[in-house]
Amino acid sequence: LGNLDELFPNLPDGLLSGIPATTDFSLYFMLTANLSFVYNTQTSRLVSTQTIGQFIGCDKMGVNLLLQQFNSFNPPIQQQLVKF
């Protein structure tokens, strides 16, 4: 992909991962060891910040929304029968 700083300027230091937050890829959840950021790819700016605990410890509705977003980008893995 090349240099992340060129593709996504103004990223936080210590970036570990990024997860699309919207289906049009305009917003991403950017994760460090301690913080979660919402990053706007159109403006190349951080929109909001919260701790990883706040990000993961959301209510049931928030967890369902996160899983829905994740599943929209990652189709379920088809289980295959393995014979030994």
GROMACS .gro file of C-alpha atoms in nm:
model
   84
    1LEU     CA    1   0.000   0.000   0.000
    2GLY     CA    2   0.291   0.235   0.037
    3ASN     CA    3   0.337   0.496   0.306
    4LEU     CA    4   0.034   0.522   0.536
    5ASP     CA    5   0.118   0.885   0.611
    6GLU     CA    6   0.070   0.967   0.242
    7LEU     CA    7  -0.256   0.773   0.209
    8PHE     CA    8  -0.396   0.872   0.550
    9PRO     CA    9  -0.233   1.193   0.679
   10ASN     CA   10  -0.275   1.299   1.045
   11LEU     CA   11  -0.299   0.945   1.182
   12PRO     CA   12  -0.231   0.894   1.553
   13ASP     CA   13   0.109   0.767   1.663
   14GLY     CA   14   0.125   0.398   1.750
   15LEU     CA   15  -0.149   0.295   1.507
   16LEU     CA   16  -0.215  -0.081   1.526
   17SER     CA   17  -0.522  -0.127   1.306
   18GLY     CA   18  -0.802   0.039   1.118
   19ILE     CA   19  -1.158  -0.085   1.069
   20PRO     CA   20  -1.404   0.076   0.824
   21ALA     CA   21  -1.680   0.247   1.024
   22THR     CA   22  -1.903   0.316   0.723
   23THR     CA   23  -1.974   0.117   0.408
   24ASP     CA   24  -1.849   0.401   0.186
   25PHE     CA   25  -1.511   0.397   0.370
   26SER     CA   26  -1.544   0.767   0.457
   27LEU     CA   27  -1.495   0.693   0.828
   28TYR     CA   28  -1.259   0.446   0.994
   29PHE     CA   29  -1.208   0.331   1.350
   30MET     CA   30  -0.832   0.372   1.400
   31LEU     CA   31  -0.695   0.179   1.698
   32THR     CA   32  -0.383   0.218   1.909
   33ALA     CA   33  -0.299   0.017   2.221
   34ASN     CA   34  -0.491   0.260   2.442
   35LEU     CA   35  -0.718   0.471   2.223
   36SER     CA   36  -0.980   0.445   1.949
   37PHE     CA   37  -1.019   0.727   1.699
   38VAL     CA   38  -1.280   0.796   1.434
   39TYR     CA   39  -1.089   0.914   1.125
   40ASN     CA   40  -1.256   1.096   0.834
   41THR     CA   41  -1.088   0.992   0.507
   42GLN     CA   42  -1.242   1.284   0.315
   43THR     CA   43  -1.099   1.553   0.544
   44SER     CA   44  -0.797   1.351   0.669
   45ARG     CA   45  -0.885   1.448   1.025
   46LEU     CA   46  -0.964   1.270   1.350
   47VAL     CA   47  -1.331   1.320   1.435
   48SER     CA   48  -1.344   1.178   1.787
   49THR     CA   49  -1.134   0.994   2.044
   50GLN     CA   50  -1.217   0.747   2.319
   51THR     CA   51  -1.032   0.492   2.525
   52ILE     CA   52  -1.018   0.132   2.407
   53GLY     CA   53  -1.223   0.042   2.716
   54GLN     CA   54  -1.496   0.282   2.609
   55PHE     CA   55  -1.476   0.155   2.251
   56ILE     CA   56  -1.508  -0.212   2.350
   57GLY     CA   57  -1.729  -0.161   2.655
   58CYS     CA   58  -2.021  -0.012   2.469
   59ASP     CA   59  -2.379  -0.115   2.538
   60LYS     CA   60  -2.553  -0.406   2.363
   61MET     CA   61  -2.684  -0.181   2.086
   62GLY     CA   62  -2.331  -0.054   2.020
   63VAL     CA   63  -2.188  -0.406   2.006
   64ASN     CA   64  -2.459  -0.510   1.759
   65LEU     CA   65  -2.383  -0.206   1.542
   66LEU     CA   66  -2.009  -0.282   1.549
   67LEU     CA   67  -2.072  -0.646   1.453
   68GLN     CA   68  -2.310  -0.539   1.176
   69GLN     CA   69  -2.044  -0.305   1.034
   70PHE     CA   70  -1.775  -0.575   1.064
   71ASN     CA   71  -1.993  -0.836   0.894
   72SER     CA   72  -2.081  -0.602   0.608
   73PHE     CA   73  -1.711  -0.596   0.514
   74ASN     CA   74  -1.627  -0.954   0.610
   75PRO     CA   75  -1.869  -1.216   0.478
   76PRO     CA   76  -1.914  -1.522   0.699
   77ILE     CA   77  -1.654  -1.795   0.653
   78GLN     CA   78  -1.806  -2.103   0.496
   79GLN     CA   79  -1.753  -2.408   0.712
   80GLN     CA   80  -1.609  -2.707   0.530
   81LEU     CA   81  -1.624  -3.066   0.640
   82VAL     CA   82  -1.274  -3.204   0.686
   83LYS     CA   83  -1.224  -3.580   0.650
   84PHE     CA   84  -0.934  -3.753   0.825
   0.00000   0.00000   0.00000
